[in-house]
Amino acid sequence: MDYYKMDQQPLLQKARKPTLPEVSYSLRKSVAVVGIIFGLAATIVFSGLLPQFKNPWASGLGAGSGIVAAVTLWNHSRYQAAEQAGTFPTSHSLLFRLFAIISGSLGMAGFLGFLFVGLYNLEELTGRSPYICAIWGFALAKWSILMLLYTNDYEKRREIRKQLAPPSDSHLTSYA
């Protein structure tokens, strides 16, 4: 049976389609770099560099948001490099998903918790208010959700490429 001349249309119909729209890697990377810059800026501003904006919780959540954006950028870069090389990227999807779920849970807990504290205490919107922390908690949750979506999308694309690849003939090779 000639595997290279097989009709691959049924295989394409069985394959799961990627969930996210086709967007260029340069756009995905640019958005991730902007997220890293904003996370770094929030960390610097709220760490105490400007005394009127000293807010350690906002600084920590901004740093977390920047870290998740950096991991998302790394995920885009490694998948693009593997795709350009014509290979399959190693699957670290379980690790990425676990990281996204944990950081997303922390971000949502921060968002809801600080929003509740701000509303309960009728706080004003200042540099030290819990609303600023809630915003950065939401940003952390947003990056975690994006990382989870991209990881799922890249895993589906990886499966499709594996299914479309010709079978290896390594079982026909003799070592005598």
PDB file of C-alpha atoms in Angstrom:
ATOM      1  CA  MET A   1       0.000   0.000   0.000  1.00  0.00           C
ATOM      2  CA  ASP A   2       1.426   3.358  -0.988  1.00  0.00           C
ATOM      3  CA  TYR A   3       1.021   5.686   1.979  1.00  0.00           C
ATOM      4  CA  TYR A   4       2.092   8.764   0.088  1.00  0.00           C
ATOM      5  CA  LYS A   5      -0.675   8.557  -2.494  1.00  0.00           C
ATOM      6  CA  MET A   6      -3.482   7.931  -0.051  1.00  0.00           C
ATOM      7  CA  ASP A   7      -6.376  10.297  -0.192  1.00  0.00           C
ATOM      8  CA  GLN A   8      -6.020  12.412   2.926  1.00  0.00           C
ATOM      9  CA  GLN A   9      -9.406  14.090   2.716  1.00  0.00           C
ATOM     10  CA  PRO A  10     -11.078  11.690   5.220  1.00  0.00           C
ATOM     11  CA  LEU A  11      -8.161  12.252   7.573  1.00  0.00           C
ATOM     12  CA  LEU A  12      -8.643  16.011   7.370  1.00  0.00           C
ATOM     13  CA  GLN A  13     -12.333  15.624   8.117  1.00  0.00           C
ATOM     14  CA  LYS A  14     -11.592  13.537  11.217  1.00  0.00           C
ATOM     15  CA  ALA A  15      -8.974  15.963  12.526  1.00  0.00           C
ATOM     16  CA  ARG A  16     -10.083  18.496  15.085  1.00  0.00           C
ATOM     17  CA  LYS A  17      -9.953  22.009  13.722  1.00  0.00           C
ATOM     18  CA  PRO A  18      -7.983  24.709  15.555  1.00  0.00           C
ATOM     19  CA  THR A  19     -10.286  26.784  17.720  1.00  0.00           C
ATOM     20  CA  LEU A  20      -8.675  30.187  17.291  1.00  0.00           C
ATOM     21  CA  PRO A  21      -8.762  32.166  14.047  1.00  0.00           C
ATOM     22  CA  GLU A  22      -5.645  32.148  11.923  1.00  0.00           C
ATOM     23  CA  VAL A  23      -3.587  35.087  13.145  1.00  0.00           C
ATOM     24  CA  SER A  24       0.007  35.753  12.206  1.00  0.00           C
ATOM     25  CA  TYR A  25       2.706  34.909  14.680  1.00  0.00           C
ATOM     26  CA  SER A  26       4.062  38.449  14.509  1.00  0.00           C
ATOM     27  CA  LEU A  27       0.739  39.839  15.783  1.00  0.00           C
ATOM     28  CA  ARG A  28       0.562  37.249  18.572  1.00  0.00           C
ATOM     29  CA  LYS A  29       4.149  37.972  19.577  1.00  0.00           C
ATOM     30  CA  SER A  30       3.601  41.742  19.451  1.00  0.00           C
ATOM     31  CA  VAL A  31       0.616  41.511  21.784  1.00  0.00           C
ATOM     32  CA  ALA A  32       2.641  39.340  24.180  1.00  0.00           C
ATOM     33  CA  VAL A  33       5.533  41.834  24.153  1.00  0.00           C
ATOM     34  CA  VAL A  34       3.106  44.661  24.981  1.00  0.00           C
ATOM     35  CA  GLY A  35       1.821  42.542  27.877  1.00  0.00           C
ATOM     36  CA  ILE A  36       5.364  42.026  29.141  1.00  0.00           C
ATOM     37  CA  ILE A  37       6.091  45.758  28.950  1.00  0.00           C
ATOM     38  CA  PHE A  38       2.879  46.680  30.800  1.00  0.00           C
ATOM     39  CA  GLY A  39       3.521  44.042  33.467  1.00  0.00           C
ATOM     40  CA  LEU A  40       7.076  45.297  33.954  1.00  0.00           C
ATOM     41  CA  ALA A  41       5.881  48.911  34.088  1.00  0.00           C
ATOM     42  CA  ALA A  42       3.250  48.053  36.713  1.00  0.00           C
ATOM     43  CA  THR A  43       5.836  46.211  38.772  1.00  0.00           C
ATOM     44  CA  ILE A  44       8.204  49.172  38.697  1.00  0.00           C
ATOM     45  CA  VAL A  45       5.571  51.845  39.355  1.00  0.00           C
ATOM     46  CA  PHE A  46       3.762  50.057  42.183  1.00  0.00           C
ATOM     47  CA  SER A  47       6.869  48.623  43.868  1.00  0.00           C
ATOM     48  CA  GLY A  48       7.581  51.912  45.607  1.00  0.00           C
ATOM     49  CA  LEU A  49       9.565  53.839  43.047  1.00  0.00           C
ATOM     50  CA  LEU A  50       6.891  56.520  43.285  1.00  0.00           C
ATOM     51  CA  PRO A  51       5.807  56.732  46.942  1.00  0.00           C
ATOM     52  CA  GLN A  52       2.288  57.920  46.162  1.00  0.00           C
ATOM     53  CA  PHE A  53       1.666  54.745  44.130  1.00  0.00           C
ATOM     54  CA  LYS A  54       3.262  52.198  46.464  1.00  0.00           C
ATOM     55  CA  ASN A  55       1.022  49.132  46.283  1.00  0.00           C
ATOM     56  CA  PRO A  56       2.741  45.773  46.788  1.00  0.00           C
ATOM     57  CA  TRP A  57      -0.311  43.737  45.755  1.00  0.00           C
ATOM     58  CA  ALA A  58      -0.648  45.591  42.451  1.00  0.00           C
ATOM     59  CA  SER A  59       3.093  45.215  41.928  1.00  0.00           C
ATOM     60  CA  GLY A  60       2.904  41.468  42.466  1.00  0.00           C
ATOM     61  CA  LEU A  61      -0.125  41.002  40.230  1.00  0.00           C
ATOM     62  CA  GLY A  62       1.501  43.147  37.525  1.00  0.00           C
ATOM     63  CA  ALA A  63       4.654  41.034  37.747  1.00  0.00           C
ATOM     64  CA  GLY A  64       2.550  37.883  37.486  1.00  0.00           C
ATOM     65  CA  SER A  65       0.786  39.281  34.439  1.00  0.00           C
ATOM     66  CA  GLY A  66       4.135  40.063  32.806  1.00  0.00           C
ATOM     67  CA  ILE A  67       5.470  36.585  33.589  1.00  0.00           C
ATOM     68  CA  VAL A  68       2.438  34.860  32.069  1.00  0.00           C
ATOM     69  CA  ALA A  69       2.741  37.121  29.008  1.00  0.00           C
ATOM     70  CA  ALA A  70       6.421  36.126  28.729  1.00  0.00           C
ATOM     71  CA  VAL A  71       5.555  32.422  28.909  1.00  0.00           C
ATOM     72  CA  THR A  72       2.901  32.992  26.249  1.00  0.00           C
ATOM     73  CA  LEU A  73       5.515  34.702  24.056  1.00  0.00           C
ATOM     74  CA  TRP A  74       7.861  31.755  24.567  1.00  0.00           C
ATOM     75  CA  ASN A  75       5.063  29.370  23.596  1.00  0.00           C
ATOM     76  CA  HIS A  76       4.426  31.317  20.362  1.00  0.00           C
ATOM     77  CA  SER A  77       8.145  31.430  19.550  1.00  0.00           C
ATOM     78  CA  ARG A  78       8.813  27.738  20.085  1.00  0.00           C
ATOM     79  CA  TYR A  79       5.789  26.690  18.041  1.00  0.00           C
ATOM     80  CA  GLN A  80       6.702  29.053  15.201  1.00  0.00           C
ATOM     81  CA  ALA A  81      10.315  27.825  15.172  1.00  0.00           C
ATOM     82  CA  ALA A  82       9.207  24.194  15.058  1.00  0.00           C
ATOM     83  CA  GLU A  83       6.713  24.924  12.303  1.00  0.00           C
ATOM     84  CA  GLN A  84       9.332  26.715  10.195  1.00  0.00           C
ATOM     85  CA  ALA A  85      11.759  23.838  10.692  1.00  0.00           C
ATOM     86  CA  GLY A  86       9.104  21.362   9.587  1.00  0.00           C
ATOM     87  CA  THR A  87       9.218  19.404  12.840  1.00  0.00           C
ATOM     88  CA  PHE A  88       6.748  18.770  15.610  1.00  0.00           C
ATOM     89  CA  PRO A  89       7.244  20.935  18.682  1.00  0.00           C
ATOM     90  CA  THR A  90       7.645  18.987  21.871  1.00  0.00           C
ATOM     91  CA  SER A  91       4.396  18.884  23.739  1.00  0.00           C
ATOM     92  CA  HIS A  92       4.518  20.662  27.050  1.00  0.00           C
ATOM     93  CA  SER A  93       0.801  21.306  26.899  1.00  0.00           C
ATOM     94  CA  LEU A  94       0.062  19.730  30.278  1.00  0.00           C
ATOM     95  CA  LEU A  95       2.634  21.978  31.950  1.00  0.00           C
ATOM     96  CA  PHE A  96       1.339  25.075  30.150  1.00  0.00           C
ATOM     97  CA  ARG A  97      -2.261  24.213  31.002  1.00  0.00           C
ATOM     98  CA  LEU A  98      -1.432  23.640  34.655  1.00  0.00           C
ATOM     99  CA  PHE A  99       0.478  26.936  34.824  1.00  0.00           C
ATOM    100  CA  ALA A 100      -2.395  28.756  33.110  1.00  0.00           C
ATOM    101  CA  ILE A 101      -5.024  27.275  35.427  1.00  0.00           C
ATOM    102  CA  ILE A 102      -3.075  28.085  38.594  1.00  0.00           C
ATOM    103  CA  SER A 103      -2.174  31.629  37.549  1.00  0.00           C
ATOM    104  CA  GLY A 104      -5.683  32.235  36.198  1.00  0.00           C
ATOM    105  CA  SER A 105      -7.190  31.098  39.494  1.00  0.00           C
ATOM    106  CA  LEU A 106      -4.890  33.439  41.404  1.00  0.00           C
ATOM    107  CA  GLY A 107      -5.748  36.288  39.039  1.00  0.00           C
ATOM    108  CA  MET A 108      -9.507  35.741  39.352  1.00  0.00           C
ATOM    109  CA  ALA A 109      -9.254  35.410  43.117  1.00  0.00           C
ATOM    110  CA  GLY A 110      -7.288  38.676  43.209  1.00  0.00           C
ATOM    111  CA  PHE A 111      -9.745  40.392  40.899  1.00  0.00           C
ATOM    112  CA  LEU A 112     -12.855  39.345  42.808  1.00  0.00           C
ATOM    113  CA  GLY A 113     -11.274  39.730  46.238  1.00  0.00           C
ATOM    114  CA  PHE A 114      -9.926  43.225  45.712  1.00  0.00           C
ATOM    115  CA  LEU A 115     -13.096  44.302  43.931  1.00  0.00           C
ATOM    116  CA  PHE A 116     -15.136  43.094  46.896  1.00  0.00           C
ATOM    117  CA  VAL A 117     -12.855  44.871  49.393  1.00  0.00           C
ATOM    118  CA  GLY A 118     -13.024  48.095  47.398  1.00  0.00           C
ATOM    119  CA  LEU A 119     -16.803  48.015  47.103  1.00  0.00           C
ATOM    120  CA  TYR A 120     -17.360  46.927  50.704  1.00  0.00           C
ATOM    121  CA  ASN A 121     -15.161  49.686  52.143  1.00  0.00           C
ATOM    122  CA  LEU A 122     -16.356  52.291  49.601  1.00  0.00           C
ATOM    123  CA  GLU A 123     -12.778  53.049  48.597  1.00  0.00           C
ATOM    124  CA  GLU A 124     -11.849  55.830  46.206  1.00  0.00           C
ATOM    125  CA  LEU A 125      -9.822  55.232  43.084  1.00  0.00           C
ATOM    126  CA  THR A 126      -6.296  56.252  44.092  1.00  0.00           C
ATOM    127  CA  GLY A 127      -2.865  54.738  43.568  1.00  0.00           C
ATOM    128  CA  ARG A 128      -3.225  52.614  46.694  1.00  0.00           C
ATOM    129  CA  SER A 129      -6.830  51.554  46.228  1.00  0.00           C
ATOM    130  CA  PRO A 130      -7.839  47.915  45.897  1.00  0.00           C
ATOM    131  CA  TYR A 131      -9.386  48.702  42.524  1.00  0.00           C
ATOM    132  CA  ILE A 132      -5.902  48.975  41.006  1.00  0.00           C
ATOM    133  CA  CYS A 133      -5.134  45.508  42.388  1.00  0.00           C
ATOM    134  CA  ALA A 134      -8.403  44.232  40.939  1.00  0.00           C
ATOM    135  CA  ILE A 135      -7.424  45.556  37.497  1.00  0.00           C
ATOM    136  CA  TRP A 136      -4.069  43.775  37.609  1.00  0.00           C
ATOM    137  CA  GLY A 137      -5.734  40.619  38.896  1.00  0.00           C
ATOM    138  CA  PHE A 138      -7.996  40.759  35.861  1.00  0.00           C
ATOM    139  CA  ALA A 139      -4.966  41.281  33.596  1.00  0.00           C
ATOM    140  CA  LEU A 140      -3.309  38.202  35.117  1.00  0.00           C
ATOM    141  CA  ALA A 141      -6.478  36.157  34.580  1.00  0.00           C
ATOM    142  CA  LYS A 142      -6.731  37.444  30.992  1.00  0.00           C
ATOM    143  CA  TRP A 143      -3.184  36.355  30.130  1.00  0.00           C
ATOM    144  CA  SER A 144      -3.799  32.988  31.738  1.00  0.00           C
ATOM    145  CA  ILE A 145      -6.940  32.444  29.675  1.00  0.00           C
ATOM    146  CA  LEU A 146      -5.097  33.465  26.506  1.00  0.00           C
ATOM    147  CA  MET A 147      -2.248  31.095  27.323  1.00  0.00           C
ATOM    148  CA  LEU A 148      -4.720  28.275  27.899  1.00  0.00           C
ATOM    149  CA  LEU A 149      -6.477  28.989  24.586  1.00  0.00           C
ATOM    150  CA  TYR A 150      -3.214  29.170  22.636  1.00  0.00           C
ATOM    151  CA  THR A 151      -1.914  25.979  24.253  1.00  0.00           C
ATOM    152  CA  ASN A 152      -5.067  24.107  23.287  1.00  0.00           C
ATOM    153  CA  ASP A 153      -4.904  25.532  19.773  1.00  0.00           C
ATOM    154  CA  TYR A 154      -1.246  24.591  19.307  1.00  0.00           C
ATOM    155  CA  GLU A 155      -1.897  21.085  20.634  1.00  0.00           C
ATOM    156  CA  LYS A 156      -4.715  20.612  18.116  1.00  0.00           C
ATOM    157  CA  ARG A 157      -2.509  21.863  15.300  1.00  0.00           C
ATOM    158  CA  ARG A 158       0.229  19.508  16.445  1.00  0.00           C
ATOM    159  CA  GLU A 159      -2.168  16.558  16.324  1.00  0.00           C
ATOM    160  CA  ILE A 160      -3.331  17.522  12.829  1.00  0.00           C
ATOM    161  CA  ARG A 161       0.249  17.777  11.568  1.00  0.00           C
ATOM    162  CA  LYS A 162       1.084  14.393  13.081  1.00  0.00           C
ATOM    163  CA  GLN A 163      -1.916  12.813  11.386  1.00  0.00           C
ATOM    164  CA  LEU A 164      -1.008  14.318   8.025  1.00  0.00           C
ATOM    165  CA  ALA A 165       2.659  13.329   8.230  1.00  0.00           C
ATOM    166  CA  PRO A 166       3.678  10.283   6.222  1.00  0.00           C
ATOM    167  CA  PRO A 167       4.334   7.219   8.382  1.00  0.00           C
ATOM    168  CA  SER A 168       7.936   6.556   9.228  1.00  0.00           C
ATOM    169  CA  ASP A 169       9.527   3.462   7.750  1.00  0.00           C
ATOM    170  CA  SER A 170      11.728   2.850  10.772  1.00  0.00           C
ATOM    171  CA  HIS A 171      10.161  -0.572  11.343  1.00  0.00           C
ATOM    172  CA  LEU A 172      11.463  -1.669   7.913  1.00  0.00           C
ATOM    173  CA  THR A 173      15.060  -0.781   8.679  1.00  0.00           C
ATOM    174  CA  SER A 174      17.278  -3.715   9.605  1.00  0.00           C
ATOM    175  CA  TYR A 175      20.207  -3.329  11.924  1.00  0.00           C
ATOM    176  CA  ALA A 176      22.113  -6.406  10.680  1.00  0.00           C
TER     177      ALA A 176
END
